[in-house]
């Protein structure tokens, strides 16, 4: 099956992440972690909005009241697409060497975040990682709780399946896991590995389509998006004109377009001169539709 792929915006994101489609505003939202910026783009009008923030911004989700919920380096905040972030809770204050990474709104309206050892210095340069200190948390009704005792190198991907499981990834381990989710307590148990050692890059962000298949961006040289079933069976691989695709979401009229963000972090100047599309936002016509994003409920 031939899949059309095009550049939507030459954003030059250092680390574009956390793509989410706002179906009320008909706009794509995402963050640039190292660029310390929140972005919003309307494919119809071509209007591109950028908001700068004082420190790392690691994820963004939509709120039911029309605003956003945002992950920063160490905290979760509420935001109204204008003005300053309103911080509501700090994450792992006892772990000053950790930072937030992935953050996604769950079907029940809670906000899930993952942490990792901080690999980005204050000046935006990379820091070496030496420990698996990442953990998963659930924020709901003003309370932040860990959802399991497992530790991760780099937390990525948060997908809730229709049969009551959570799919998540550890980028460092090149592994994607499936957990049983206890709907009453919100806790995870019975982890099993469903996809490991895939030779194209490492797993980064993901989204789910209307048929229940997961689309996973393969960062760190993977240059593709992989569609796989909830049991880990790979359905197809879609090639992308970038080295480090980072996150994806379905959007557009009918949710028929797969939008993909990318990164140019640590890439050499000569590579970027020859490949200016690194860090861009891409649009894929995959032949399947997606679903509306979940919205955070306070």
Short mmCIF file of C-alpha atoms in Angstrom, two decimals:
data_model
loop_
_atom_site.label_atom_id
_atom_site.label_comp_id
_atom_site.label_asym_id
_atom_site.label_seq_id
_atom_site.Cartn_x
_atom_site.Cartn_y
_atom_site.Cartn_z
CA UNK A 1 0.00 0.00 0.00
CA UNK A 2 1.43 3.37 -1.06
CA UNK A 3 1.34 5.98 1.70
CA UNK A 4 1.63 9.70 1.01
CA UNK A 5 3.95 11.64 3.30
CA UNK A 6 4.53 15.39 3.21
CA UNK A 7 6.03 18.22 5.25
CA UNK A 8 3.34 20.25 7.00
CA UNK A 9 5.65 22.75 8.67
CA UNK A 10 9.42 23.20 8.59
CA UNK A 11 9.40 23.87 12.33
CA UNK A 12 13.11 23.21 13.03
CA UNK A 13 12.16 21.80 16.42
CA UNK A 14 15.12 20.68 18.51
CA UNK A 15 12.97 18.00 20.14
CA UNK A 16 9.39 18.22 18.87
CA UNK A 17 7.14 16.02 21.03
CA UNK A 18 3.67 15.31 22.42
CA UNK A 19 1.60 15.93 19.29
CA UNK A 20 -2.15 16.24 19.98
CA UNK A 21 -4.98 17.33 17.69
CA UNK A 22 -7.52 19.83 19.07
CA UNK A 23 -10.71 18.85 17.24
CA UNK A 24 -12.57 21.90 18.59
CA UNK A 25 -10.05 24.42 17.26
CA UNK A 26 -8.98 22.26 14.28
CA UNK A 27 -5.35 22.81 15.25
CA UNK A 28 -2.31 20.68 15.98
CA UNK A 29 -0.54 21.25 19.31
CA UNK A 30 2.91 20.04 20.33
CA UNK A 31 5.97 21.05 22.35
CA UNK A 32 9.66 21.54 21.65
CA UNK A 33 11.29 20.19 24.80
CA UNK A 34 14.78 21.63 24.37
CA UNK A 35 13.50 24.68 22.49
CA UNK A 36 11.35 25.50 25.57
CA UNK A 37 8.30 26.26 23.46
CA UNK A 38 4.65 25.27 22.96
CA UNK A 39 3.39 25.25 19.37
CA UNK A 40 -0.03 25.32 17.73
CA UNK A 41 -0.67 25.14 14.00
CA UNK A 42 -3.78 25.36 11.83
CA UNK A 43 -3.28 23.39 8.59
CA UNK A 44 -6.12 25.28 6.87
CA UNK A 45 -5.07 28.86 7.60
CA UNK A 46 -1.35 28.02 7.97
CA UNK A 47 -1.29 30.10 11.17
CA UNK A 48 1.57 28.97 13.42
CA UNK A 49 1.58 30.14 17.05
CA UNK A 50 4.56 29.77 19.40
CA UNK A 51 4.74 30.40 23.14
CA UNK A 52 8.13 30.46 24.90
CA UNK A 53 8.44 29.11 28.44
CA UNK A 54 11.25 29.60 30.99
CA UNK A 55 12.35 25.94 31.20
CA UNK A 56 11.82 22.59 29.51
CA UNK A 57 8.26 21.81 28.45
CA UNK A 58 7.94 18.07 28.05
CA UNK A 59 4.31 17.31 27.14
CA UNK A 60 0.90 18.82 26.50
CA UNK A 61 -2.66 17.50 26.72
CA UNK A 62 -6.07 19.07 26.16
CA UNK A 63 -8.49 20.00 28.95
CA UNK A 64 -12.26 19.56 28.85
CA UNK A 65 -12.71 23.28 29.60
CA UNK A 66 -10.70 24.26 26.50
CA UNK A 67 -7.30 24.85 28.07
CA UNK A 68 -4.28 22.60 28.28
CA UNK A 69 -2.41 20.55 30.85
CA UNK A 70 1.35 20.72 30.51
CA UNK A 71 4.36 18.82 31.79
CA UNK A 72 7.49 20.85 32.53
CA UNK A 73 10.91 19.71 33.74
CA UNK A 74 9.68 18.89 37.26
CA UNK A 75 6.00 19.89 37.51
CA UNK A 76 2.52 19.60 36.02
CA UNK A 77 0.75 22.84 35.12
CA UNK A 78 -2.55 24.14 33.76
CA UNK A 79 -2.47 26.63 30.89
CA UNK A 80 -4.99 28.52 28.77
CA UNK A 81 -2.97 29.06 25.57
CA UNK A 82 -2.02 32.46 26.94
CA UNK A 83 -0.23 33.80 29.99
CA UNK A 84 1.99 31.89 32.41
CA UNK A 85 1.78 28.23 33.38
CA UNK A 86 -0.17 27.60 36.61
CA UNK A 87 1.73 24.84 38.40
CA UNK A 88 -0.46 22.40 40.31
CA UNK A 89 1.97 19.73 41.52
CA UNK A 90 5.66 18.92 41.61
CA UNK A 91 6.78 15.48 40.46
CA UNK A 92 9.49 13.59 42.36
CA UNK A 93 10.85 16.49 44.43
CA UNK A 94 12.93 13.87 46.23
CA UNK A 95 14.63 13.01 42.89
CA UNK A 96 16.30 16.26 41.79
CA UNK A 97 18.21 14.40 39.08
CA UNK A 98 15.00 13.30 37.33
CA UNK A 99 12.71 15.16 34.93
CA UNK A 100 9.36 14.56 33.28
CA UNK A 101 9.18 13.12 29.77
CA UNK A 102 5.98 11.59 28.35
CA UNK A 103 2.57 12.98 29.32
CA UNK A 104 -0.84 11.90 27.96
CA UNK A 105 -4.47 12.32 29.02
CA UNK A 106 -6.18 8.98 29.74
CA UNK A 107 -9.73 7.99 28.72
CA UNK A 108 -10.97 8.66 32.28
CA UNK A 109 -9.77 12.28 32.13
CA UNK A 110 -6.67 11.80 34.30
CA UNK A 111 -3.19 12.90 33.19
CA UNK A 112 -0.43 10.29 33.13
CA UNK A 113 3.23 11.27 33.10
CA UNK A 114 6.51 9.41 33.01
CA UNK A 115 9.85 10.48 34.43
CA UNK A 116 13.46 9.75 33.55
CA UNK A 117 16.97 10.72 34.57
CA UNK A 118 17.43 14.27 33.32
CA UNK A 119 19.52 14.18 30.14
CA UNK A 120 19.32 17.87 29.23
CA UNK A 121 21.54 20.52 30.84
CA UNK A 122 20.34 24.04 31.62
CA UNK A 123 21.92 25.30 28.37
CA UNK A 124 20.14 22.63 26.30
CA UNK A 125 23.16 20.41 25.72
CA UNK A 126 22.87 16.65 26.30
CA UNK A 127 23.78 15.00 29.60
CA UNK A 128 24.91 11.38 29.84
CA UNK A 129 22.45 8.99 31.48
CA UNK A 130 23.68 6.47 34.04
CA UNK A 131 20.62 5.00 35.79
CA UNK A 132 17.10 3.69 35.23
CA UNK A 133 15.23 6.04 37.56
CA UNK A 134 12.07 6.72 35.54
CA UNK A 135 8.60 5.94 36.83
CA UNK A 136 4.95 6.29 35.74
CA UNK A 137 2.42 8.49 37.57
CA UNK A 138 -1.29 9.34 37.38
CA UNK A 139 -2.56 12.83 38.23
CA UNK A 140 -6.28 13.19 38.97
CA UNK A 141 -8.42 15.38 41.23
CA UNK A 142 -5.36 17.18 42.57
CA UNK A 143 -3.54 13.98 43.56
CA UNK A 144 -0.40 12.52 42.01
CA UNK A 145 0.17 8.77 42.51
CA UNK A 146 2.69 6.26 41.12
CA UNK A 147 0.95 3.50 39.18
CA UNK A 148 3.58 0.77 39.56
CA UNK A 149 6.97 0.12 41.11
CA UNK A 150 8.77 -0.59 37.81
CA UNK A 151 11.65 1.66 36.83
CA UNK A 152 12.38 2.88 33.30
CA UNK A 153 15.30 4.39 31.44
CA UNK A 154 13.22 6.73 29.25
CA UNK A 155 9.44 6.60 29.64
CA UNK A 156 7.56 6.94 26.36
CA UNK A 157 4.20 5.98 24.81
CA UNK A 158 0.96 5.80 26.82
CA UNK A 159 -1.87 3.97 25.08
CA UNK A 160 -5.03 2.61 26.71
CA UNK A 161 -6.58 -0.36 24.91
CA UNK A 162 -10.25 -1.29 24.74
CA UNK A 163 -9.62 -4.52 26.67
CA UNK A 164 -8.28 -2.79 29.77
CA UNK A 165 -4.53 -2.68 29.25
CA UNK A 166 -1.93 0.08 29.12
CA UNK A 167 0.79 -0.01 26.48
CA UNK A 168 3.99 1.88 27.28
CA UNK A 169 7.63 1.87 26.23
CA UNK A 170 11.16 2.23 27.52
CA UNK A 171 13.18 3.92 24.81
CA UNK A 172 16.48 2.95 26.44
CA UNK A 173 15.54 -0.74 26.41
CA UNK A 174 14.06 -0.67 22.90
CA UNK A 175 11.02 -2.40 24.39
CA UNK A 176 7.25 -1.91 24.39
CA UNK A 177 5.24 -3.34 27.29
CA UNK A 178 1.60 -4.18 27.97
CA UNK A 179 0.19 -3.93 31.50
CA UNK A 180 -3.12 -5.00 32.97
CA UNK A 181 -4.84 -1.84 34.20
CA UNK A 182 -6.99 -2.03 37.33
CA UNK A 183 -9.72 0.45 36.45
CA UNK A 184 -10.79 1.01 40.08
CA UNK A 185 -7.37 1.74 41.56
CA UNK A 186 -5.64 2.97 38.39
CA UNK A 187 -2.67 0.70 39.18
CA UNK A 188 -0.72 -1.44 36.72
CA UNK A 189 0.21 -5.12 37.08
CA UNK A 190 1.21 -8.18 35.07
CA UNK A 191 3.67 -6.52 32.69
CA UNK A 192 4.58 -8.40 29.55
CA UNK A 193 6.89 -7.41 26.71
CA UNK A 194 5.05 -7.30 23.37
CA UNK A 195 7.70 -5.78 21.08
CA UNK A 196 11.43 -5.77 21.72
CA UNK A 197 14.62 -5.37 19.73
CA UNK A 198 13.01 -4.00 16.56
CA UNK A 199 15.99 -2.97 14.47
CA UNK A 200 14.70 0.43 13.31
CA UNK A 201 15.64 3.01 15.95
CA UNK A 202 13.97 3.09 19.38
CA UNK A 203 10.34 3.52 20.47
CA UNK A 204 9.17 7.07 21.17
CA UNK A 205 5.62 8.47 21.18
CA UNK A 206 2.55 6.64 19.91
CA UNK A 207 -1.14 7.00 19.13
CA UNK A 208 -3.98 4.58 18.40
CA UNK A 209 -6.26 4.38 15.36
CA UNK A 210 -9.96 3.59 15.11
CA UNK A 211 -9.17 -0.09 14.42
CA UNK A 212 -7.26 -0.42 17.70
CA UNK A 213 -3.77 -0.56 16.16
CA UNK A 214 -0.91 1.46 17.66
CA UNK A 215 1.32 3.78 15.63
CA UNK A 216 4.78 4.14 17.16
CA UNK A 217 7.46 6.65 16.12
CA UNK A 218 10.94 5.14 15.86
CA UNK A 219 13.39 7.75 17.13
CA UNK A 220 17.21 7.71 17.19
CA UNK A 221 17.70 6.98 13.51
CA UNK A 222 14.63 4.83 12.95
CA UNK A 223 13.17 7.12 10.32
CA UNK A 224 9.75 5.48 10.32
CA UNK A 225 6.44 4.90 12.07
CA UNK A 226 5.46 1.31 12.89
CA UNK A 227 1.83 0.17 13.06
CA UNK A 228 1.34 -2.81 15.36
CA UNK A 229 -1.48 -4.70 17.03
CA UNK A 230 -1.98 -4.59 20.83
CA UNK A 231 -0.28 -7.99 21.04
CA UNK A 232 2.87 -6.61 19.38
CA UNK A 233 2.31 -8.06 15.91
CA UNK A 234 3.74 -5.60 13.35
CA UNK A 235 1.25 -4.71 10.62
CA UNK A 236 3.31 -2.28 8.55
CA UNK A 237 6.21 0.18 8.52
CA UNK A 238 5.79 3.67 7.03
CA UNK A 239 8.98 5.40 5.90
CA UNK A 240 9.47 9.07 6.83
CA UNK A 241 11.84 11.71 5.40
CA UNK A 242 13.45 12.35 8.80
CA UNK A 243 15.86 10.50 11.08
CA UNK A 244 14.19 11.05 14.46
CA UNK A 245 10.37 10.94 14.38
CA UNK A 246 9.19 11.53 17.93
CA UNK A 247 5.41 11.57 18.36
CA UNK A 248 2.23 11.24 16.34
CA UNK A 249 -1.49 11.93 16.47
CA UNK A 250 -4.46 11.62 14.15
CA UNK A 251 -6.18 14.84 13.11
CA UNK A 252 -7.76 16.80 10.33
CA UNK A 253 -11.33 16.39 9.06
CA UNK A 254 -12.43 12.89 10.01
CA UNK A 255 -9.09 12.20 11.72
CA UNK A 256 -7.71 10.78 8.49
CA UNK A 257 -4.27 12.43 8.72
CA UNK A 258 -1.43 11.15 10.90
CA UNK A 259 0.66 14.13 12.04
CA UNK A 260 4.23 13.33 13.11
CA UNK A 261 6.71 15.55 14.97
CA UNK A 262 10.47 15.08 14.79
CA UNK A 263 13.76 16.15 16.37
CA UNK A 264 17.17 17.47 15.32
CA UNK A 265 18.81 17.17 18.74
CA UNK A 266 22.57 16.40 18.61
CA UNK A 267 22.64 16.40 14.79
CA UNK A 268 25.68 17.88 13.06
CA UNK A 269 25.43 21.15 11.14
CA UNK A 270 26.46 19.53 7.86
CA UNK A 271 23.70 16.91 8.21
CA UNK A 272 21.10 19.60 8.92
CA UNK A 273 22.28 21.67 5.95
CA UNK A 274 21.69 18.66 3.70
CA UNK A 275 18.46 17.64 5.49
CA UNK A 276 16.59 20.81 6.52
CA UNK A 277 13.41 18.79 7.13
CA UNK A 278 14.85 17.35 10.36
CA UNK A 279 12.73 18.73 13.21
CA UNK A 280 9.74 19.33 10.90
CA UNK A 281 6.11 18.31 11.31
CA UNK A 282 4.92 15.74 8.77
CA UNK A 283 1.52 14.57 7.50
CA UNK A 284 0.89 10.95 6.57
CA UNK A 285 -2.14 9.62 4.69
CA UNK A 286 -2.24 6.10 6.20
CA UNK A 287 -5.60 4.92 4.87
CA UNK A 288 -7.12 4.50 8.34
CA UNK A 289 -8.73 6.99 10.69
CA UNK A 290 -7.90 7.97 14.23
CA UNK A 291 -9.89 8.99 17.28
CA UNK A 292 -10.41 12.28 19.16
CA UNK A 293 -7.89 13.04 21.90
CA UNK A 294 -8.91 12.46 25.50
CA UNK A 295 -9.42 15.62 27.58
CA UNK A 296 -8.31 16.26 31.14
CA UNK A 297 -11.07 16.78 33.68
CA UNK A 298 -10.18 18.69 36.86
#
